[in-house]
Amino acid sequence: MPGMAWDTEGTRRRLKEAAAAEFAEHGPDGTTMARIAERAGINKERLYKYFGDKQALFETVLTDELDKLAASVAPVPSGFEEIGEFAGRTFDYQAAHPQLVRLLLWEGLSGGVADEANRTAHYKKKARAYALAQRDGVLDDELSPEHLVFMIIGLAAWWVSAPQVARMLTGADDSDPAEHARRRASVVTAAERLARPRRGVSR
């Protein structure tokens, strides 16, 4: 029955939203299935039925959040003309969705990796694209492509990863529109300087 299918989908969505919030706040070890179910207003047995154990649920939530990032931030154009703006768009998304960075930090602390094979393939594909752009002289080739990919990710995410350090340095936080704009501009400029070939510089 269509109504029943819709209810099931709505229930799964509410449970995943509650799980994402709980995991982001408390990490996998500090979160209980009972609290997730309570937050969603849904029976705990249904949570187990839909997602299995807590680790499987954490991996599902993190994979979903990464998919949302990929769907929301257009990839760097093949010519890499807008690498700075790509970093800026990624920063915008991370600032608006700090849960994702927190989930990644918890994943790193826990020692497990969700959907490792697919994510590794995704990052390797990115690194190959950067390597081709370096070969063609579009991107600077002083850094390895893998390191360059990682540093562009870091530029966009680190403001959200350590907001207390950012606040101590700048005297403001990202809820201040002017400060958000300054941070975004710095991310764009830093990505351009990091990735673009330096004209007239001999090595």
Coordinates of N, CA, C and O in Angstrom, one line a residue, residues 46-182:
R46 N 11.9 -0.7 16.2 CA 11.8 -0.4 14.7 C 13.2 0.1 14.3 O 13.6 -0.1 13.1
L47 N 13.9 0.8 15.1 CA 15.2 1.3 14.8 C 16.1 0.2 14.5 O 16.8 0.1 13.5
Y48 N 16.1 -0.9 15.4 CA 16.9 -2.1 15.1 C 16.5 -2.8 13.8 O 17.3 -3.2 13.1
K49 N 15.2 -2.8 13.6 CA 14.7 -3.5 12.5 C 15.1 -2.9 11.2 O 15.5 -3.6 10.2
Y50 N 15.1 -1.6 11.1 CA 15.5 -0.8 9.9 C 17.0 -0.8 9.7 O 17.5 -0.8 8.5
F51 N 17.8 -0.7 10.7 CA 19.2 -0.3 10.6 C 20.2 -1.3 11.2 O 21.4 -1.2 11.0
G52 N 19.7 -2.3 11.9 CA 20.6 -3.3 12.5 C 21.2 -2.6 13.8 O 20.5 -1.9 14.5
D53 N 22.5 -2.9 14.0 CA 23.1 -2.4 15.2 C 23.6 -0.9 15.1 O 23.5 -0.3 14.0
K54 N 24.2 -0.4 16.2 CA 24.5 1.0 16.3 C 25.6 1.4 15.3 O 25.6 2.4 14.7
Q55 N 26.6 0.5 15.1 CA 27.7 0.8 14.2 C 27.2 0.9 12.8 O 27.6 1.8 12.0
A56 N 26.3 0.0 12.4 CA 25.7 0.0 11.0 C 24.9 1.3 10.8 O 25.0 1.9 9.8
L57 N 24.2 1.7 11.9 CA 23.5 3.0 11.8 C 24.4 4.2 11.6 O 24.2 5.1 10.8
F58 N 25.5 4.2 12.4 CA 26.4 5.3 12.3 C 27.0 5.4 10.9 O 27.1 6.4 10.3
E59 N 27.4 4.2 10.3 CA 27.9 4.2 9.0 C 26.9 4.6 7.9 O 27.2 5.4 7.0
T60 N 25.6 4.2 8.1 CA 24.6 4.7 7.2 C 24.4 6.2 7.3 O 24.3 6.9 6.2
V61 N 24.4 6.7 8.5 CA 24.2 8.2 8.7 C 25.4 9.0 8.0 O 25.2 9.9 7.3
L62 N 26.6 8.5 8.3 CA 27.8 9.3 7.8 C 27.8 9.2 6.3 O 28.0 10.2 5.6
T63 N 27.5 8.0 5.7 CA 27.5 7.9 4.2 C 26.4 8.8 3.6 O 26.7 9.5 2.6
D64 N 25.3 8.8 4.3 CA 24.2 9.7 3.8 C 24.6 11.2 3.8 O 24.4 12.0 2.9
E65 N 25.3 11.6 4.9 CA 25.7 13.0 5.0 C 26.8 13.3 4.0 O 26.8 14.4 3.4
L66 N 27.7 12.4 3.7 CA 28.7 12.7 2.6 C 28.0 12.7 1.3 O 28.4 13.5 0.4
D67 N 27.0 11.9 1.0 CA 26.3 12.0 -0.2 C 25.6 13.3 -0.4 O 25.5 13.9 -1.5
K68 N 25.0 13.9 0.7 CA 24.4 15.2 0.7 C 25.4 16.3 0.3 O 25.1 17.2 -0.5
L69 N 26.6 16.2 0.8 CA 27.6 17.1 0.5 C 27.9 17.1 -1.0 O 27.9 18.1 -1.7
A70 N 28.1 15.8 -1.5 CA 28.5 15.7 -2.9 C 27.3 16.2 -3.8 O 27.6 16.7 -4.9
A71 N 26.1 16.0 -3.4 CA 24.9 16.4 -4.2 C 24.7 17.9 -4.2 O 24.2 18.5 -5.1
S72 N 25.2 18.5 -3.1 CA 24.9 20.0 -2.9 C 26.0 20.9 -3.4 O 25.8 22.0 -3.8
V73 N 27.3 20.4 -3.5 CA 28.4 21.2 -3.9 C 28.8 20.7 -5.3 O 29.3 19.5 -5.4
A74 N 28.7 21.5 -6.3 CA 29.1 21.1 -7.6 C 30.6 20.8 -7.6 O 31.3 21.5 -7.0
P75 N 31.0 19.7 -8.3 CA 32.4 19.4 -8.4 C 33.2 20.5 -9.1 O 32.7 21.3 -9.8
V76 N 34.6 20.4 -8.9 CA 35.4 21.4 -9.6 C 35.3 21.1 -11.1 O 35.3 19.9 -11.5
P77 N 35.1 22.1 -11.9 CA 35.0 21.9 -13.3 C 36.2 21.2 -13.8 O 37.3 21.3 -13.2
S78 N 36.1 20.5 -14.9 CA 37.2 19.7 -15.4 C 38.5 20.5 -15.7 O 39.6 20.0 -15.5
G79 N 38.3 21.7 -16.0 CA 39.5 22.6 -16.3 C 40.1 23.2 -15.0 O 41.1 23.9 -15.1
F80 N 39.4 23.0 -13.9 CA 39.9 23.5 -12.6 C 40.0 25.0 -12.6 O 40.8 25.6 -11.8
E81 N 39.3 25.7 -13.4 CA 39.3 27.2 -13.4 C 38.8 27.8 -12.1 O 39.2 28.9 -11.7
E82 N 37.9 27.1 -11.4 CA 37.3 27.6 -10.3 C 37.6 26.9 -9.0 O 36.8 26.7 -8.1
I83 N 38.9 26.5 -8.8 CA 39.2 25.7 -7.6 C 39.0 26.5 -6.3 O 38.6 26.0 -5.3
G84 N 39.3 27.8 -6.4 CA 39.0 28.6 -5.2 C 37.6 28.7 -4.9 O 37.2 28.6 -3.7
E85 N 36.7 28.9 -5.9 CA 35.3 29.0 -5.7 C 34.7 27.6 -5.2 O 33.8 27.6 -4.4
F86 N 35.3 26.5 -5.7 CA 34.9 25.2 -5.2 C 35.1 25.1 -3.7 O 34.3 24.6 -3.0
A87 N 36.3 25.5 -3.3 CA 36.6 25.5 -1.9 C 35.7 26.4 -1.1 O 35.2 26.0 0.0
G88 N 35.3 27.5 -1.7 CA 34.4 28.4 -1.0 C 33.0 27.8 -0.9 O 32.3 27.9 0.2
R89 N 32.5 27.1 -1.9 CA 31.2 26.5 -1.9 C 31.2 25.3 -0.8 O 30.2 25.1 -0.1
T90 N 32.3 24.6 -0.8 CA 32.5 23.5 0.2 C 32.5 24.1 1.6 O 31.8 23.6 2.5
F91 N 33.2 25.2 1.8 CA 33.1 25.9 3.1 C 31.7 26.3 3.5 O 31.3 26.1 4.7
D92 N 31.0 26.9 2.6 CA 29.6 27.3 2.8 C 28.8 26.1 3.3 O 28.0 26.2 4.3
Y93 N 28.9 25.0 2.6 CA 28.1 23.8 3.0 C 28.5 23.3 4.4 O 27.7 23.0 5.3
Q94 N 29.8 23.3 4.7 CA 30.3 22.8 6.0 C 29.8 23.7 7.1 O 29.4 23.2 8.2
A95 N 29.9 25.0 6.9 CA 29.4 25.9 7.9 C 28.0 25.8 8.2 O 27.5 25.9 9.3
A96 N 27.2 25.5 7.1 CA 25.7 25.4 7.3 C 25.3 24.0 7.8 O 24.2 23.8 8.4
H97 N 26.2 23.0 7.7 CA 25.9 21.6 8.1 C 27.1 21.1 9.0 O 27.8 20.2 8.5
P98 N 27.3 21.7 10.1 CA 28.5 21.3 10.9 C 28.4 19.8 11.4 O 29.4 19.3 11.8
Q99 N 27.2 19.2 11.3 CA 27.1 17.8 11.7 C 28.1 16.9 11.0 O 28.6 16.0 11.5
L100 N 28.3 17.2 9.7 CA 29.1 16.3 8.8 C 30.5 16.3 9.4 O 31.1 15.3 9.5
V101 N 31.1 17.5 9.6 CA 32.5 17.6 10.1 C 32.6 16.8 11.5 O 33.5 16.1 11.7
R102 N 31.6 17.0 12.3 CA 31.6 16.4 13.6 C 31.6 14.8 13.5 O 32.3 14.1 14.2
L103 N 30.7 14.4 12.6 CA 30.7 12.9 12.3 C 32.0 12.4 11.8 O 32.4 11.3 12.2
L104 N 32.7 13.1 10.9 CA 34.0 12.7 10.4 C 35.0 12.7 11.6 O 35.9 11.8 11.6
L105 N 34.9 13.7 12.5 CA 35.9 13.7 13.6 C 35.6 12.5 14.5 O 36.6 11.8 15.0
W106 N 34.4 12.2 14.8 CA 34.0 11.0 15.6 C 34.5 9.7 14.9 O 35.0 8.8 15.6
E107 N 34.3 9.7 13.6 CA 34.8 8.5 12.9 C 36.3 8.3 13.1 O 36.8 7.2 13.3
G108 N 37.0 9.4 12.9 CA 38.5 9.3 13.1 C 38.9 8.9 14.5 O 39.8 8.1 14.7
L109 N 38.1 9.4 15.5 CA 38.4 9.0 16.9 C 38.1 7.5 17.2 O 38.8 6.9 18.0
S110 N 37.1 7.0 16.5 CA 36.6 5.7 16.8 C 37.5 4.6 16.1 O 37.5 3.5 16.5
G111 N 38.2 5.0 15.1 CA 39.1 4.1 14.4 C 38.5 3.3 13.3 O 39.2 2.6 12.5
G112 N 37.1 3.3 13.2 CA 36.5 2.6 12.1 C 36.3 3.5 10.9 O 36.5 4.7 11.0
V113 N 36.0 2.9 9.7 CA 35.8 3.7 8.5 C 34.5 3.2 7.9 O 34.4 2.0 7.5
A114 N 33.6 4.1 7.6 CA 32.3 3.8 7.0 C 32.5 3.7 5.5 O 33.1 4.6 4.9
D115 N 32.0 2.7 4.8 CA 32.0 2.6 3.4 C 33.4 2.9 2.8 O 33.5 3.6 1.8
E116 N 34.4 2.3 3.4 CA 35.8 2.6 3.0 C 36.1 2.4 1.6 O 36.7 3.2 0.9
A117 N 35.7 1.3 1.0 CA 36.1 1.0 -0.4 C 35.5 2.0 -1.4 O 36.3 2.5 -2.2
N118 N 34.2 2.4 -1.2 CA 33.7 3.4 -2.1 C 34.2 4.7 -1.9 O 34.5 5.5 -2.9
R119 N 34.5 5.1 -0.7 CA 35.0 6.4 -0.4 C 36.5 6.5 -0.9 O 36.9 7.5 -1.4
T120 N 37.2 5.4 -0.7 CA 38.6 5.4 -1.2 C 38.6 5.6 -2.7 O 39.4 6.4 -3.3
A121 N 37.7 4.9 -3.4 CA 37.7 5.0 -4.9 C 37.3 6.5 -5.3 O 37.9 7.0 -6.3
H122 N 36.4 7.1 -4.6 CA 36.0 8.5 -4.8 C 37.2 9.4 -4.7 O 37.4 10.3 -5.5
Y123 N 37.9 9.3 -3.6 CA 39.1 10.2 -3.4 C 40.2 9.9 -4.4 O 40.9 10.8 -4.8
K124 N 40.4 8.6 -4.7 CA 41.4 8.3 -5.8 C 41.1 8.9 -7.1 O 42.0 9.4 -7.8
K125 N 39.8 8.9 -7.4 CA 39.3 9.5 -8.7 C 39.6 11.0 -8.7 O 40.1 11.6 -9.6
K126 N 39.3 11.7 -7.5 CA 39.6 13.1 -7.4 C 41.1 13.4 -7.6 O 41.5 14.3 -8.3
A127 N 41.9 12.6 -6.9 CA 43.4 12.8 -7.0 C 43.9 12.6 -8.4 O 44.8 13.3 -8.9
R128 N 43.3 11.7 -9.2 CA 43.7 11.5 -10.6 C 43.3 12.7 -11.4 O 44.1 13.1 -12.3
A129 N 42.2 13.3 -11.1 CA 41.8 14.5 -11.9 C 42.7 15.7 -11.5 O 43.1 16.4 -12.4
Y130 N 43.1 15.8 -10.3 CA 44.1 16.8 -9.9 C 45.4 16.6 -10.6 O 46.1 17.5 -11.1
A131 N 45.9 15.3 -10.6 CA 47.1 15.0 -11.3 C 47.1 15.3 -12.7 O 48.2 15.9 -13.3
L132 N 46.0 15.1 -13.4 CA 46.0 15.5 -14.8 C 46.0 17.0 -15.0 O 46.7 17.5 -15.9
A133 N 45.4 17.7 -14.1 CA 45.4 19.2 -14.2 C 46.8 19.7 -13.9 O 47.3 20.7 -14.5
Q134 N 47.5 19.0 -13.0 CA 48.9 19.4 -12.7 C 49.8 19.1 -14.0 O 50.6 19.9 -14.4
R135 N 49.6 18.0 -14.6 CA 50.3 17.6 -15.8 C 50.1 18.6 -16.9 O 51.1 18.9 -17.6
D136 N 48.9 19.1 -17.0 CA 48.6 20.1 -18.0 C 49.0 21.5 -17.7 O 48.7 22.5 -18.4
G137 N 49.5 21.7 -16.5 CA 50.0 23.1 -16.1 C 48.9 23.9 -15.5 O 49.1 25.1 -15.3
V138 N 47.7 23.4 -15.3 CA 46.6 24.2 -14.8 C 46.7 24.3 -13.3 O 46.4 25.4 -12.7
L139 N 47.2 23.3 -12.6 CA 47.4 23.4 -11.2 C 48.9 23.2 -10.9 O 49.6 22.6 -11.7
D140 N 49.4 23.9 -9.8 CA 50.8 23.8 -9.4 C 51.1 22.3 -9.1 O 50.3 21.6 -8.5
D141 N 52.3 21.9 -9.5 CA 52.7 20.5 -9.2 C 53.7 20.3 -8.1 O 54.3 19.2 -8.0
E142 N 53.9 21.3 -7.3 CA 54.8 21.1 -6.2 C 54.4 20.1 -5.2 O 55.2 19.4 -4.6
L143 N 53.1 20.1 -4.9 CA 52.5 19.2 -4.0 C 52.0 17.9 -4.7 O 51.6 18.0 -5.9
S144 N 52.0 16.8 -4.0 CA 51.4 15.6 -4.7 C 49.9 15.9 -4.8 O 49.3 16.6 -4.0
P145 N 49.3 15.3 -5.8 CA 47.8 15.5 -6.0 C 47.0 15.0 -4.8 O 46.0 15.7 -4.5
E146 N 47.4 13.9 -4.2 CA 46.7 13.5 -3.0 C 46.8 14.5 -1.9 O 45.7 14.7 -1.2
H147 N 47.9 15.1 -1.6 CA 48.1 16.1 -0.6 C 47.3 17.3 -0.9 O 46.7 18.0 0.0
L148 N 47.3 17.7 -2.2 CA 46.5 18.9 -2.6 C 45.0 18.7 -2.4 O 44.4 19.6 -1.8
V149 N 44.5 17.6 -2.7 CA 43.1 17.3 -2.5 C 42.8 17.4 -1.0 O 41.8 18.1 -0.6
F150 N 43.7 16.8 -0.2 CA 43.4 16.8 1.3 C 43.5 18.2 1.8 O 42.7 18.6 2.7
M151 N 44.4 19.0 1.3 CA 44.5 20.4 1.8 C 43.4 21.3 1.4 O 42.9 22.1 2.2
I152 N 42.8 21.1 0.2 CA 41.6 21.8 -0.2 C 40.5 21.5 0.7 O 39.7 22.3 1.2
I153 N 40.3 20.2 1.0 CA 39.3 19.7 2.0 C 39.5 20.4 3.3 O 38.6 20.9 4.0
G154 N 40.8 20.4 3.8 CA 41.1 21.0 5.1 C 40.8 22.5 5.2 O 40.2 22.9 6.2
L155 N 41.1 23.2 4.1 CA 40.8 24.6 4.1 C 39.3 24.9 4.3 O 38.9 25.8 5.1
A156 N 38.5 24.1 3.7 CA 37.0 24.3 3.8 C 36.5 23.8 5.1 O 35.5 24.4 5.6
A157 N 37.1 22.8 5.7 CA 36.4 22.1 6.9 C 37.0 22.6 8.2 O 36.4 22.4 9.3
W158 N 38.3 23.1 8.3 CA 38.9 23.3 9.5 C 38.3 24.4 10.4 O 38.3 24.3 11.6
W159 N 37.7 25.4 9.7 CA 36.9 26.4 10.5 C 35.8 25.8 11.3 O 35.6 26.2 12.5
V160 N 35.2 24.7 10.8 CA 34.1 24.1 11.5 C 34.7 23.0 12.5 O 34.0 22.8 13.5
S161 N 35.8 22.5 12.2 CA 36.4 21.4 13.0 C 36.9 22.0 14.3 O 36.8 21.3 15.4
A162 N 37.4 23.2 14.3 CA 37.9 23.9 15.6 C 37.4 25.3 15.7 O 38.1 26.2 15.7
P163 N 36.0 25.4 15.9 CA 35.4 26.7 16.0 C 35.9 27.5 17.1 O 35.9 28.8 17.0
Q164 N 36.3 26.9 18.2 CA 36.8 27.6 19.4 C 38.1 28.3 19.1 O 38.4 29.5 19.5
V165 N 39.0 27.7 18.3 CA 40.3 28.3 17.9 C 40.0 29.5 16.9 O 40.6 30.6 17.1
A166 N 39.0 29.3 16.0 CA 38.7 30.3 15.1 C 38.1 31.5 15.8 O 38.4 32.7 15.5
R167 N 37.3 31.3 16.9 CA 36.7 32.4 17.6 C 37.8 33.1 18.4 O 37.8 34.3 18.5
M168 N 38.7 32.4 19.0 CA 39.8 33.0 19.8 C 40.6 33.9 18.9 O 41.0 35.0 19.3
L169 N 40.9 33.5 17.7 CA 41.7 34.2 16.7 C 41.0 35.4 16.2 O 41.6 36.5 16.1
T170 N 39.7 35.3 15.8 CA 39.0 36.3 15.1 C 38.1 37.2 16.0 O 37.7 38.3 15.6
G171 N 37.8 36.7 17.2 CA 36.9 37.4 18.0 C 35.4 37.3 17.6 O 34.6 38.1 18.1
A172 N 35.1 36.4 16.7 CA 33.8 36.3 16.2 C 33.5 34.8 15.8 O 34.5 34.0 15.8
D173 N 32.3 34.5 15.6 CA 32.0 33.1 15.1 C 31.3 33.2 13.8 O 30.9 34.3 13.3
D174 N 31.0 32.0 13.2 CA 30.5 32.0 11.8 C 29.0 32.5 11.7 O 28.5 32.7 10.6
S175 N 28.3 32.6 12.9 CA 27.0 33.2 12.8 C 27.0 34.6 12.4 O 25.9 35.2 12.1
D176 N 28.1 35.3 12.5 CA 28.2 36.7 12.1 C 28.4 36.7 10.6 O 29.4 36.2 10.1
P177 N 27.5 37.3 9.9 CA 27.6 37.2 8.4 C 28.9 37.9 7.8 O 29.4 37.4 6.9
A178 N 29.3 38.9 8.5 CA 30.5 39.6 8.0 C 31.7 38.7 8.2 O 32.6 38.6 7.3
E179 N 31.8 38.0 9.4 CA 32.9 37.1 9.6 C 32.8 35.9 8.7 O 33.9 35.4 8.2
H180 N 31.6 35.4 8.4 CA 31.5 34.3 7.5 C 32.0 34.7 6.1 O 32.8 33.9 5.5
A181 N 31.7 35.9 5.7 CA 32.2 36.3 4.4 C 33.7 36.5 4.4 O 34.3 36.1 3.4
R182 N 34.3 36.9 5.5 CA 35.8 37.1 5.5 C 36.4 35.7 5.5 O 37.4 35.5 4.8

